[in-house]
Structure formats: structure tokens, C-alpha cells
Coordinates of C-alpha atoms in Angstrom, one line a residue:
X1 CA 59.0 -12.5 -28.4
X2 CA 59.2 -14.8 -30.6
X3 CA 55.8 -16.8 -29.7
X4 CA 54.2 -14.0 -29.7
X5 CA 55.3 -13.0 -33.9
X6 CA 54.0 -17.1 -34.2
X7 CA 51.2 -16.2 -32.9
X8 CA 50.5 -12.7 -35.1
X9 CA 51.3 -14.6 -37.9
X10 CA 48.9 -17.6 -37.1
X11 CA 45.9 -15.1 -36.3
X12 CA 46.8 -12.3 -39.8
X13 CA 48.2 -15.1 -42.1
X14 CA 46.1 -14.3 -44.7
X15 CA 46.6 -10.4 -44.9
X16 CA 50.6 -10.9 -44.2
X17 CA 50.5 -13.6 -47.4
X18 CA 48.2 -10.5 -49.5
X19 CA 51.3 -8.6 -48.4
X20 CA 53.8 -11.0 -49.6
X21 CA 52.3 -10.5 -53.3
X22 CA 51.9 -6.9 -53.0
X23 CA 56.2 -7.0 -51.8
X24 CA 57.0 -10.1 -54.7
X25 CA 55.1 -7.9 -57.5
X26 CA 57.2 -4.4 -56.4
X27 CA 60.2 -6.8 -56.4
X28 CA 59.4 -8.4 -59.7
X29 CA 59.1 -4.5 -61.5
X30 CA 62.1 -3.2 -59.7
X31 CA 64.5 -5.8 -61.1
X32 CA 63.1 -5.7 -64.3
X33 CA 63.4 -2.1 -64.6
X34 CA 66.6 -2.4 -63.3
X35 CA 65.9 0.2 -60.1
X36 CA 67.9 0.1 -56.7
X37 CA 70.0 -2.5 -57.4
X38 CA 72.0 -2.1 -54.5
X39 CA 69.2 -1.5 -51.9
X40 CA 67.1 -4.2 -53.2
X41 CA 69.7 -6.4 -52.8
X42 CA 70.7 -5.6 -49.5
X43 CA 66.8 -5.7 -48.8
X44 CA 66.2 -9.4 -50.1
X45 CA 69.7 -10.6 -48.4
X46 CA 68.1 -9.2 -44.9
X47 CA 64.2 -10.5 -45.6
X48 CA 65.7 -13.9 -47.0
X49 CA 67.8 -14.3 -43.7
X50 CA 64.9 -13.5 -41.3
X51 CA 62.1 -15.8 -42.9
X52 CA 65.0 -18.3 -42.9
X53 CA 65.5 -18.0 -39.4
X54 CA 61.6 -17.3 -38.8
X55 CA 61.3 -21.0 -40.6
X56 CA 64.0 -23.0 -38.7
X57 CA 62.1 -22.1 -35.7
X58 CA 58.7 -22.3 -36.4
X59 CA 59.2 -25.8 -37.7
X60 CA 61.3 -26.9 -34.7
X61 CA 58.1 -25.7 -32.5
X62 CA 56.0 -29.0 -30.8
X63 CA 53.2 -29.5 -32.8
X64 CA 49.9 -28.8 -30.8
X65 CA 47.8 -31.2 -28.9
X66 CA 44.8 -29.8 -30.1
X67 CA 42.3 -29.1 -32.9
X68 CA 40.6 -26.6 -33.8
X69 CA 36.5 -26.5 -34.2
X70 CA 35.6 -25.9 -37.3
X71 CA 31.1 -26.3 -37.3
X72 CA 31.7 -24.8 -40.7
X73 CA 32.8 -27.4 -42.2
X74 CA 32.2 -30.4 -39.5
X75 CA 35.3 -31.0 -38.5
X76 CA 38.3 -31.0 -36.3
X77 CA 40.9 -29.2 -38.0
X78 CA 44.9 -28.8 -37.3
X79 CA 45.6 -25.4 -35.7
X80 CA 47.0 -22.7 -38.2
X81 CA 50.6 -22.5 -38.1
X82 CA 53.2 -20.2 -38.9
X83 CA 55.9 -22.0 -40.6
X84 CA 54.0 -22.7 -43.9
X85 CA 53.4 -19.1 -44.2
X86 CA 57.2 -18.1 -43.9
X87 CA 58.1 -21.0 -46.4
X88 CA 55.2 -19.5 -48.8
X89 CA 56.8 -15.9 -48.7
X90 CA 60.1 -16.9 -49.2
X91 CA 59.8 -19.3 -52.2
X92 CA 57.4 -16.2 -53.3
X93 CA 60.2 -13.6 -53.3
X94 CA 62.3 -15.4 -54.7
X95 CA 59.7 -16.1 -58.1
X96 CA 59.4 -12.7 -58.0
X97 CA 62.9 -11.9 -58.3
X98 CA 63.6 -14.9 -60.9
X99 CA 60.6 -13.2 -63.1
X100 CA 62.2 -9.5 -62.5
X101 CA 65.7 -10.9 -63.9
X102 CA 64.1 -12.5 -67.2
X103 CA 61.9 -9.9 -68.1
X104 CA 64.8 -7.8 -68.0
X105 CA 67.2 -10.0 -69.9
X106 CA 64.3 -10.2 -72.6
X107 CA 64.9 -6.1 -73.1
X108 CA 68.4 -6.8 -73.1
X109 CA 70.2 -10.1 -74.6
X110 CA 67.1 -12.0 -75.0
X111 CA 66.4 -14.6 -72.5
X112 CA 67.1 -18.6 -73.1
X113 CA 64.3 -21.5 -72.6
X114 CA 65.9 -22.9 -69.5
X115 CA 65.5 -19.5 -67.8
X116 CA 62.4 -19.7 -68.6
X117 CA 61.5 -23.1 -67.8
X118 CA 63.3 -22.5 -64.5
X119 CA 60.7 -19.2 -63.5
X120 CA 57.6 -22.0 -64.5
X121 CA 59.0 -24.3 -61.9
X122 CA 59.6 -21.5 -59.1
X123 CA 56.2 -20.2 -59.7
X124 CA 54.5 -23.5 -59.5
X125 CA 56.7 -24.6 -56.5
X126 CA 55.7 -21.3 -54.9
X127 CA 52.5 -21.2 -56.2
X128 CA 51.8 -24.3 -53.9
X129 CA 53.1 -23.3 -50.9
X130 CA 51.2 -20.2 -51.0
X131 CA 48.0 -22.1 -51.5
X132 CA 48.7 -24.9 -48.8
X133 CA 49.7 -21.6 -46.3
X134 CA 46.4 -19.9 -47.1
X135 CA 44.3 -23.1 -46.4
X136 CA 46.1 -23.4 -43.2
X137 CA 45.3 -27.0 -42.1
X138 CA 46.9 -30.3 -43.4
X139 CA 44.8 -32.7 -41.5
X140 CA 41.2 -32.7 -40.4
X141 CA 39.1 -35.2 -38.9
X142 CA 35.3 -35.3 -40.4
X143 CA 32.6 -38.0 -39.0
X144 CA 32.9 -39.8 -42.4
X145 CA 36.6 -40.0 -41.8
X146 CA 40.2 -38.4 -41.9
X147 CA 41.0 -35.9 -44.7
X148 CA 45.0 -35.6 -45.4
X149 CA 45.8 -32.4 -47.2
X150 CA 49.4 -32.7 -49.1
X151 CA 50.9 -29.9 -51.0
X152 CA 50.6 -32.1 -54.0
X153 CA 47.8 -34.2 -53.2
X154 CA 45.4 -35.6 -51.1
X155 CA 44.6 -38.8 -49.1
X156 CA 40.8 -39.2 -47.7
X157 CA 40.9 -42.4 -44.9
X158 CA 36.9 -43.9 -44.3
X159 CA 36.6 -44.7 -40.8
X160 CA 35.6 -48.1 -41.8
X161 CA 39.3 -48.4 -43.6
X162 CA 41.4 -47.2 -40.4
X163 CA 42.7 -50.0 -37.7
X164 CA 43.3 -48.9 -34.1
X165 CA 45.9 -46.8 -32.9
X166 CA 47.9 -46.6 -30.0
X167 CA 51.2 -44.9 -28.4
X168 CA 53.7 -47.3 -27.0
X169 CA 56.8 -47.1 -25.3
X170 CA 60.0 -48.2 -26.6
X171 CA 62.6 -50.0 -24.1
X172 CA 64.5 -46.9 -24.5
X173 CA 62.1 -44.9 -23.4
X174 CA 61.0 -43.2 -26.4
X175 CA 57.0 -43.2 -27.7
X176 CA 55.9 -44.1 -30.9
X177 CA 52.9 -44.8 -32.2
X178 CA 51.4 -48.5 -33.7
X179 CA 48.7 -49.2 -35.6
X180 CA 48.4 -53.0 -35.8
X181 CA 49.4 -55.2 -37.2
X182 CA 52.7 -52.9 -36.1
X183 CA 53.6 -50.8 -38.4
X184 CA 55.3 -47.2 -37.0
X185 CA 56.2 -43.7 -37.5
X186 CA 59.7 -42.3 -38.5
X187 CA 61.3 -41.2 -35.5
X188 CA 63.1 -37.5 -35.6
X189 CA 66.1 -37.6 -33.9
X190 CA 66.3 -34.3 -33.6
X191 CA 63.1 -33.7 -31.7
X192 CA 64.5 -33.0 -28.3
X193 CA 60.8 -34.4 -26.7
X194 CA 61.8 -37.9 -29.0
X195 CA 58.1 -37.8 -30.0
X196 CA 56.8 -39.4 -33.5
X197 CA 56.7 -37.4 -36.7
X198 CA 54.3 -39.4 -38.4
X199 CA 51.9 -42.6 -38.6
X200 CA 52.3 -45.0 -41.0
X201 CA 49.0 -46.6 -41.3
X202 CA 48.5 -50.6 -42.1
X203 CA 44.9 -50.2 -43.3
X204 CA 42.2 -52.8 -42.9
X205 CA 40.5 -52.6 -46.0
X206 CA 42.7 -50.5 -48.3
X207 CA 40.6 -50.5 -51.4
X208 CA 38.5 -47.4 -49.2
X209 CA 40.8 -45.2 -48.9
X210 CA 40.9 -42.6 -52.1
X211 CA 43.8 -40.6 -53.3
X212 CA 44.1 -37.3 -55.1
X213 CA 46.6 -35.4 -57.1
X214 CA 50.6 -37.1 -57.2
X215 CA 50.2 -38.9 -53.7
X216 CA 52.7 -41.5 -53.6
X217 CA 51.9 -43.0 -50.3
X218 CA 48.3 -43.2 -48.8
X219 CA 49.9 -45.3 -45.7
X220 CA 51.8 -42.2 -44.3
X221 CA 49.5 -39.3 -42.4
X222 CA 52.6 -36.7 -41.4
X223 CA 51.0 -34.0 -40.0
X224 CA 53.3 -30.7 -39.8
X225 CA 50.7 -28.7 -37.6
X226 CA 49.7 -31.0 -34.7
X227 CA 51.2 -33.9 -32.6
X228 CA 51.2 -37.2 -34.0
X229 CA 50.6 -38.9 -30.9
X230 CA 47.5 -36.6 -30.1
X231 CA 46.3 -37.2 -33.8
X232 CA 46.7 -41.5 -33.3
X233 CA 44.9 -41.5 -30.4
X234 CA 42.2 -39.7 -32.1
X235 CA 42.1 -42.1 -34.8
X236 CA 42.0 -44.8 -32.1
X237 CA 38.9 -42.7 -30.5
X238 CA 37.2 -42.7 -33.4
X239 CA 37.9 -45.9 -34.9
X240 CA 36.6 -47.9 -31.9
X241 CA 33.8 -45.4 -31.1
X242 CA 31.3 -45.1 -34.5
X243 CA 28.9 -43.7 -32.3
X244 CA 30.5 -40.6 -31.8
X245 CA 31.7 -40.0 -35.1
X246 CA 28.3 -37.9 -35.8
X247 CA 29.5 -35.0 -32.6
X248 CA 32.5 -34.4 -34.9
X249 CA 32.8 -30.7 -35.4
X250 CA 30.9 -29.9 -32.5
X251 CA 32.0 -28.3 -29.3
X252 CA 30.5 -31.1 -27.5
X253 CA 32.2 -33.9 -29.4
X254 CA 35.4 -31.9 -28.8
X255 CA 35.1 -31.6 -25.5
X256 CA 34.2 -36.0 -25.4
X257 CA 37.4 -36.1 -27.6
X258 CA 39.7 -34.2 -25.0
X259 CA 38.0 -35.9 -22.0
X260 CA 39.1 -39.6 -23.9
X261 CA 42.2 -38.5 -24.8
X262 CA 43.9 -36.5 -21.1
X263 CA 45.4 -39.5 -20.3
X264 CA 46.3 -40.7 -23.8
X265 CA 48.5 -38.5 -24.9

């Protein structure tokens, strides 16, 4: 059951985050009028629970092996995911709730600077959330290279800049992948499959790679909606095959990627 409301969300995120607003901007005028206090509280306390719940799980999902086609803007693209959209709603509501409170303290006591500094910082916080949910991919592979989308930033990595990569096996059994000259991902211990989070990349020539926004850390590509191992061995793909760089976005290059990679990954 709980798949299949992934998999709603995924296919309707868009109209379920036009909902969200339409919800956040009834809760905002509610609690600044001061109405149903009691059932909107009860009514938050249940919706807070269940997108907590909704986000525990969705985030504890495997990550897809798989991109999506996307001939619209030639590329690969991560799948859509569902977590990102729960996340979104609930930083949203509770905005909305944090606005509701102050423009109701303004009618009644007045309403102090760090209250309102605090409702700037929720509504940027969810402001960004919402816009990374919308989007719906955070990586996405283009034939001029691999396009990192970070809530706060970006990180755009030529082909010409990106090393081979490769899974390994550790001697305890675990995979991981390395990109010479050996650098690797963050394990997550708490991934039950013991696959990589993350690749940390140890670019060849750095001084290609462009950055947007407040990244901190071009060398780290953490992709929240598909596998990191399937996403290393498509950088390796790529790296080592120029030629093939032009099919991206294509169902045909697709279908080249996932021949080169079935025994990859």
C-alpha cells in the first residue's frame, strides 16, 4: 500500500504540492483569525505525524537504478521521488502556521523582531524545498556533462573534468564506489543493502568544473533519487566513451547505457 501512495505521489506531485499551498494558506488565516483552535490543532498534530512517517520511509526506499529520458531537455534525469515532496509540505505547514501566529500576535500584543525574523527563515527554508520538490530531479546527465542540482546550489561537472569510476568490493563484503586516484563515498550504515550514499569525486582537471549558489563542496555528487553505484558507473560509461555522449537523452543512448551497465551495477 504504501508503494503504491509513492507511486501517486511521484506521478501527481505537482498538483498534491498546488494542494499543499492551497491547505498552508487556509492554515495561515485560521490561526490568525484565531478559528478552530482545537480542531486545527488536532488536524496539524495528525498531518504532521503522517508526512513524518510518509518521510522516514520514503527516504529509507533504495534509490532507483534507472533514469528517466528526458528528449526535452537532452538528458538522463533522476526519477521523481516522493520523499522531497513530503519534506516540502511539511516545512510548508509549518510556515504557514508560524505566519498565522504572528499575524495574530500583531492584532493583539504586537509581535517582536525575532518572531519575525524566525517566519523569514521558515519561509525561505520551505520555500526551497518546495522548489527542489517541484523540479523533481537532483542529478542529470547531459552529453556536455553531469548537472548536480542542490537545494542551495549547483555543481555542473564537463566530461572532460570527470576521472573514471568504478564499484569495488570491500574485504568485508560491502561495495563502494572509487574514482581514482581512490577517493570514496560515505558509507550509510544503516542502509540494510550496505550500498554507497554518495561519490566523492577527485577531478582531473578541477578548474572545469563550475559552481552555483552556496555550494561548499563540488567533490561530493549525493544523489537522493537514484543509486550511487548505477550513477558511477554511468560516469565511468561516459567518461571513457566521448563517442556516445551525443545519444544522451535519447531512447537509443539509453537503451546503449543499460546494455553497458547490466553487469555493472
Amino acid at each position: 500500500m504504501i508503494t503504491r501512495m509513492f507511486d501517486a505521489t511521484e506521478r501527481h506531485r505537482r498538483s498534491i504540492l498546488l494542494g499543499g499551498v492551497v491547505v498552508a494558506a487556509v492554515e495561515a488565516t485560521l490561526t490568525a483569525l484565531d478559528l478552530l483552535s482545537a480542531a486545527r490543532s488536532a488536524g496539524l498534530i495528525v498531518i504532521f505525524a503522517l508526512l513524518s512517517l510518509l518521510i522516514v520511509a520514503s527516504f529509507r526506499q533504495a534509490r532507483p537504478t534507472a533514469f528517466v529520458v528526458r528528449p526535452d531537455l537532452t538528458a538522463f534525469v533522476a526519477p521523481a521521488a516522493a520523499g522531497p515532496a513530503y519534506l516540502a509540505l511539511c516545512f510548508l505547514l509549518m510556515a504557514a502556521d508560524r505566519v498565522g501566529e504572528v499575524l495574530s500576535s500583531v492584532h493583539a500584543d504586537g509581535v517582536s523582531s525575532f518572531d519575525i525574523g524566525l517566519v523569514v527563515l521558515q519561509a525561505i527554508a520551505s520555500s526551497l524545498l518546495y522548489l527542489q520538490a517541484w523540479i523533481g530531479f537532483d542529478v542529470y546527465l547531459r552529453p556536455d556533462g553531469l548537472y548536480h542540482r542542490r537545494v542551495v546550489g549547483t555543481v555542473f561537472v564537463p566530461w572532460q573534468a570527470t576521472p573514471a569510476a568504478h564499484v569495488a568490493c570491500r574485504p568485508d563484503g560491502t561495495k563502494t564506489v572509487v574514482i581514482p586516484p581512490g577517493v570514496i563515498p560515505a558509507q550509510d550504515t544503516r542502509a540494510a543493502d550496505g550500498r554507497p550514499t554518495e561519490v566523492r569525486m577527485a577531478y582531473g582537471r578541477p578548474e572545469l568544473v563550475r559552481t552555483g549558489g552556496l555550494t561548499r563542496n563540488a567533490n561530493r555528487i549525493i544523489p537522493h533519487h537514484v543509486d550511487a553505484s548505477f550513477l558511477a558507473a554511468a560516469i565511468t560509461f561516459y567518461a571513457n566513451r566521448p563517442e556516445d555522449r551525443a545519444s544522451i537523452g535519447t531512447a537509443h543512448g539509453y537503451r546503449q547505457l543499460q546494455e553497458a551497465l547490466a553487469q555493472t551495477v
